[in-house]
mmCIF file of C-alpha atoms in Angstrom:
data_model
loop_
_atom_site.group_PDB
_atom_site.id
_atom_site.type_symbol
_atom_site.label_atom_id
_atom_site.label_comp_id
_atom_site.label_asym_id
_atom_site.label_seq_id
_atom_site.Cartn_x
_atom_site.Cartn_y
_atom_site.Cartn_z
ATOM 1 C CA MET F 296 21.493 -59.610 -5.929
ATOM 2 C CA LYS F 297 22.350 -56.425 -4.050
ATOM 3 C CA PHE F 298 25.433 -54.336 -4.627
ATOM 4 C CA LYS F 299 26.517 -54.962 -1.047
ATOM 5 C CA ASP F 300 26.605 -58.699 -1.679
ATOM 6 C CA SER F 301 28.668 -58.342 -4.871
ATOM 7 C CA ILE F 302 31.640 -56.827 -2.988
ATOM 8 C CA SER F 303 34.155 -59.395 -1.917
ATOM 9 C CA ASN F 304 35.446 -59.540 1.629
ATOM 10 C CA ASN F 305 38.929 -58.622 0.407
ATOM 11 C CA ASP F 306 37.604 -55.466 -1.313
ATOM 12 C CA LEU F 307 35.578 -54.532 1.752
ATOM 13 C CA LYS F 308 38.657 -54.887 3.994
ATOM 14 C CA LEU F 309 40.757 -52.806 1.588
ATOM 15 C CA PHE F 310 38.044 -50.095 1.534
ATOM 16 C CA LYS F 311 37.860 -49.885 5.348
ATOM 17 C CA GLU F 312 41.682 -49.598 5.607
ATOM 18 C CA SER F 313 41.825 -46.802 3.055
ATOM 19 C CA ILE F 314 39.053 -44.779 4.839
ATOM 20 C CA GLY F 315 40.540 -45.101 8.306
ATOM 21 C CA LYS F 316 38.630 -44.455 11.512
ATOM 22 C CA VAL F 317 35.069 -43.302 10.926
ATOM 23 C CA LYS F 318 32.707 -41.852 13.456
ATOM 24 C CA PRO F 319 29.108 -42.784 12.746
ATOM 25 C CA LEU F 320 26.648 -39.898 12.213
ATOM 26 C CA GLU F 321 23.957 -39.284 14.739
ATOM 27 C CA GLN F 322 20.422 -38.396 13.747
ATOM 28 C CA ASP F 323 19.510 -34.727 14.245
ATOM 29 C CA THR F 324 17.074 -34.209 17.070
ATOM 30 C CA ILE F 325 16.112 -30.625 16.219
ATOM 31 C CA GLN F 326 12.376 -30.235 16.164
ATOM 32 C CA PRO F 327 10.844 -27.865 13.604
ATOM 33 C CA LYS F 328 9.447 -24.638 14.978
ATOM 34 C CA LYS F 329 5.733 -24.611 15.542
ATOM 35 C CA LEU F 330 3.906 -22.136 13.385
ATOM 36 C CA THR F 331 1.751 -19.557 15.077
ATOM 37 C CA SER F 332 -1.862 -20.489 15.052
ATOM 38 C CA THR F 333 -3.633 -19.527 11.879
ATOM 39 C CA LYS F 334 -6.326 -17.824 13.899
ATOM 40 C CA LYS F 335 -3.849 -15.321 15.358
ATOM 41 C CA ALA F 336 -2.218 -14.767 11.981
ATOM 42 C CA LYS F 337 -5.575 -14.085 10.318
ATOM 43 C CA GLN F 338 -6.574 -11.721 13.121
ATOM 44 C CA LYS F 339 -3.317 -9.782 12.779
ATOM 45 C CA GLU F 340 -3.748 -9.646 9.006
ATOM 46 C CA LYS F 341 -7.295 -8.326 9.450
ATOM 47 C CA GLN F 342 -6.055 -5.595 11.813
ATOM 48 C CA GLU F 343 -3.389 -4.552 9.300
ATOM 49 C CA PHE F 344 -6.032 -4.414 6.564
ATOM 50 C CA GLU F 345 -8.333 -2.283 8.720
ATOM 51 C CA LYS F 346 -5.494 0.131 9.453
ATOM 52 C CA LYS F 347 -5.009 0.679 5.735
ATOM 53 C CA GLN F 348 -8.723 1.225 5.153
ATOM 54 C CA PHE F 349 -10.303 4.550 5.846
ATOM 55 C CA TYR F 350 -14.015 5.050 6.109
ATOM 56 C CA PHE F 351 -15.359 7.810 3.920
ATOM 57 C CA SER F 352 -18.877 8.962 4.722
ATOM 58 C CA ASP F 353 -21.287 9.658 1.891
ATOM 59 C CA GLU F 354 -23.430 11.880 4.100
ATOM 60 C CA PHE F 355 -20.645 14.386 4.839
ATOM 61 C CA GLU F 356 -21.079 17.552 2.788
ATOM 62 C CA PRO F 357 -18.043 19.856 2.953
ATOM 63 C CA ASN F 358 -18.318 23.529 2.115
ATOM 64 C CA LEU F 359 -16.484 23.514 -1.220
ATOM 65 C CA GLU F 360 -16.678 26.280 -3.806
ATOM 66 C CA THR F 361 -19.019 25.371 -6.628
ATOM 67 C CA ASN F 362 -17.948 28.036 -9.100
ATOM 68 C CA GLY F 363 -14.544 27.713 -10.690
ATOM 69 C CA PRO F 364 -12.225 24.732 -10.541
ATOM 70 C CA MET F 365 -12.574 22.201 -7.724
ATOM 71 C CA LYS F 366 -10.052 23.004 -4.994
ATOM 72 C CA TYR F 367 -9.521 22.552 -1.271
ATOM 73 C CA VAL F 368 -6.835 23.508 1.239
ATOM 74 C CA ARG F 369 -6.811 22.230 4.801
ATOM 75 C CA GLU F 370 -7.005 24.978 7.450
ATOM 76 C CA ASP F 371 -3.450 24.504 8.749
ATOM 77 C CA VAL F 372 -1.931 24.555 5.232
ATOM 78 C CA ASP F 373 -0.927 27.620 3.234
ATOM 79 C CA SER F 374 -3.457 28.403 0.477
ATOM 80 C CA PHE F 375 -0.524 28.867 -1.915
ATOM 81 C CA GLU F 376 -0.216 25.058 -2.103
ATOM 82 C CA ALA F 377 -3.425 24.865 -4.160
ATOM 83 C CA LYS F 378 -1.984 27.400 -6.558
ATOM 84 C CA LEU F 379 1.180 25.323 -6.882
ATOM 85 C CA LEU F 380 -0.940 22.258 -7.652
ATOM 86 C CA ARG F 381 -2.873 24.198 -10.306
ATOM 87 C CA ARG F 382 0.319 25.463 -11.930
ATOM 88 C CA GLY F 383 1.723 21.940 -12.133
ATOM 89 C CA GLU F 384 4.607 22.614 -9.746
ATOM 90 C CA TYR F 385 3.944 19.236 -8.134
ATOM 91 C CA THR F 386 4.181 16.203 -10.383
ATOM 92 C CA PRO F 387 2.116 13.214 -9.298
ATOM 93 C CA GLU F 388 4.146 10.145 -8.394
ATOM 94 C CA LEU F 389 1.104 7.847 -8.354
ATOM 95 C CA ILE F 390 -1.917 7.960 -10.641
ATOM 96 C CA LEU F 391 -5.226 6.283 -9.810
ATOM 97 C CA ASP F 392 -7.779 5.824 -12.580
ATOM 98 C CA LEU F 393 -11.312 5.279 -11.265
ATOM 99 C CA HIS F 394 -13.003 4.816 -14.654
ATOM 100 C CA GLY F 395 -15.517 1.989 -14.546
ATOM 101 C CA LEU F 396 -15.552 1.612 -10.761
ATOM 102 C CA LYS F 397 -18.627 1.786 -8.545
ATOM 103 C CA GLN F 398 -18.732 4.180 -5.589
ATOM 104 C CA GLN F 399 -17.758 1.585 -2.977
ATOM 105 C CA GLU F 400 -14.898 0.291 -5.122
ATOM 106 C CA ALA F 401 -13.702 3.843 -5.750
ATOM 107 C CA LYS F 402 -13.743 4.585 -2.002
ATOM 108 C CA GLN F 403 -11.644 1.499 -1.298
ATOM 109 C CA GLU F 404 -9.184 2.341 -4.056
ATOM 110 C CA ILE F 405 -8.747 5.903 -2.786
ATOM 111 C CA ALA F 406 -8.220 4.659 0.782
ATOM 112 C CA ALA F 407 -5.635 2.149 -0.474
ATOM 113 C CA LEU F 408 -3.928 4.867 -2.535
ATOM 114 C CA LEU F 409 -3.657 7.198 0.452
ATOM 115 C CA ALA F 410 -2.293 4.374 2.621
ATOM 116 C CA ALA F 411 0.253 3.579 -0.088
ATOM 117 C CA CYS F 412 1.288 7.247 -0.198
ATOM 118 C CA ILE F 413 2.166 7.126 3.490
ATOM 119 C CA THR F 414 4.122 3.872 3.257
ATOM 120 C CA GLU F 415 5.951 4.838 0.048
ATOM 121 C CA HIS F 416 6.489 8.522 1.016
ATOM 122 C CA VAL F 417 4.615 9.910 -1.989
ATOM 123 C CA ASN F 418 3.424 13.472 -1.520
ATOM 124 C CA CYS F 419 1.477 14.129 -4.738
ATOM 125 C CA VAL F 420 -1.048 11.886 -6.494
ATOM 126 C CA CYS F 421 -3.405 12.215 -9.419
ATOM 127 C CA ILE F 422 -6.889 10.745 -9.093
ATOM 128 C CA ILE F 423 -8.668 10.444 -12.422
ATOM 129 C CA HIS F 424 -12.390 10.254 -11.741
ATOM 130 C CA GLY F 425 -13.650 11.121 -15.203
ATOM 131 C CA ILE F 426 -16.715 13.174 -15.956
ATOM 132 C CA GLY F 427 -19.381 10.648 -17.033
ATOM 133 C CA ASN F 428 -22.550 11.006 -14.949
ATOM 134 C CA ARG F 429 -20.669 13.271 -12.517
ATOM 135 C CA ILE F 430 -21.172 10.838 -9.632
ATOM 136 C CA LEU F 431 -17.492 10.199 -8.896
ATOM 137 C CA LYS F 432 -16.636 13.752 -9.965
ATOM 138 C CA SER F 433 -18.774 15.047 -7.090
ATOM 139 C CA LYS F 434 -18.001 12.309 -4.540
ATOM 140 C CA VAL F 435 -14.187 12.123 -4.790
ATOM 141 C CA PRO F 436 -13.593 15.680 -3.456
ATOM 142 C CA HIS F 437 -16.018 15.014 -0.566
ATOM 143 C CA TRP F 438 -14.080 11.875 0.351
ATOM 144 C CA LEU F 439 -10.668 13.530 0.077
ATOM 145 C CA VAL F 440 -11.710 16.369 2.405
ATOM 146 C CA GLN F 441 -12.480 13.779 5.116
ATOM 147 C CA HIS F 442 -9.033 12.169 5.112
ATOM 148 C CA PRO F 443 -6.628 13.668 7.687
ATOM 149 C CA ASP F 444 -3.547 13.205 5.479
ATOM 150 C CA VAL F 445 -4.881 15.177 2.500
ATOM 151 C CA MET F 446 -3.422 18.670 2.750
ATOM 152 C CA ALA F 447 -4.869 20.106 -0.446
ATOM 153 C CA PHE F 448 -6.259 19.188 -3.834
ATOM 154 C CA HIS F 449 -6.960 21.050 -7.023
ATOM 155 C CA GLN F 450 -8.429 20.271 -10.397
ATOM 156 C CA ALA F 451 -5.609 18.781 -12.441
ATOM 157 C CA PRO F 452 -3.909 20.606 -15.280
ATOM 158 C CA LEU F 453 -4.864 19.385 -18.775
ATOM 159 C CA GLU F 454 -1.790 17.163 -19.018
ATOM 160 C CA TYR F 455 -3.038 15.074 -16.057
ATOM 161 C CA GLY F 456 -6.727 14.922 -16.934
ATOM 162 C CA GLY F 457 -8.065 18.467 -16.579
ATOM 163 C CA ASP F 458 -11.705 18.595 -15.495
ATOM 164 C CA GLY F 459 -11.843 14.822 -15.007
ATOM 165 C CA ALA F 460 -9.010 14.562 -12.476
ATOM 166 C CA LEU F 461 -7.693 15.963 -9.220
ATOM 167 C CA LEU F 462 -4.143 16.466 -8.001
ATOM 168 C CA ALA F 463 -3.904 15.834 -4.274
ATOM 169 C CA LEU F 464 -1.118 16.822 -1.908
ATOM 170 C CA ILE F 465 -0.512 14.297 0.869
ATOM 171 C CA ASP F 466 0.847 15.194 4.319
ATOM 172 C CA LEU F 467 3.858 13.011 5.054
ATOM 173 C CA LYS F 468 4.814 12.763 8.674
ATOM 174 C CA ASP F 469 8.400 13.803 9.353
ATOM 175 C CA ASP F 470 8.977 10.973 11.856
ATOM 176 C CA PHE F 471 10.430 8.633 9.215
ATOM 177 C CA PHE F 472 13.458 10.923 8.819
ATOM 178 C CA CYS F 473 14.424 10.394 12.455
ATOM 179 C CA LYS F 474 14.852 6.635 12.111
#
């Protein structure tokens, strides 16, 4: 026995009088939006990923000083910036630890770090490469020299890793202030 059948005609009439005039609801005819094709979405995602990646060449050999601490200043940047990095005037806002990574993984992590610096407006980072077999210690400066947004780097002060780390100064474009 259904609930509808258990209501008497008298109760049903009383209910309809108490409600009054009722307009029946119409079914919505709004169609859901079609999603963009997954192929286009994947292609756009791939392009975004490629923008954030930067290719570092292993064959490129910059002319860096071998005696003394590891340092570099881009040609259009004042050489005093390296001194400020050495003194600890810049404090790193992001720290990347490369311990235990292979060369290819380290390259990808550095490229991702530099892309993150641009998006998050971070101008100083610390890259801890360690000493170990001196593979990353020698490769990281060569990779940083190739990136157009790296203004300068210097061997980190002891508090940030000393001989096993670099402090890098990143060139932030001033166009985000205009928006």
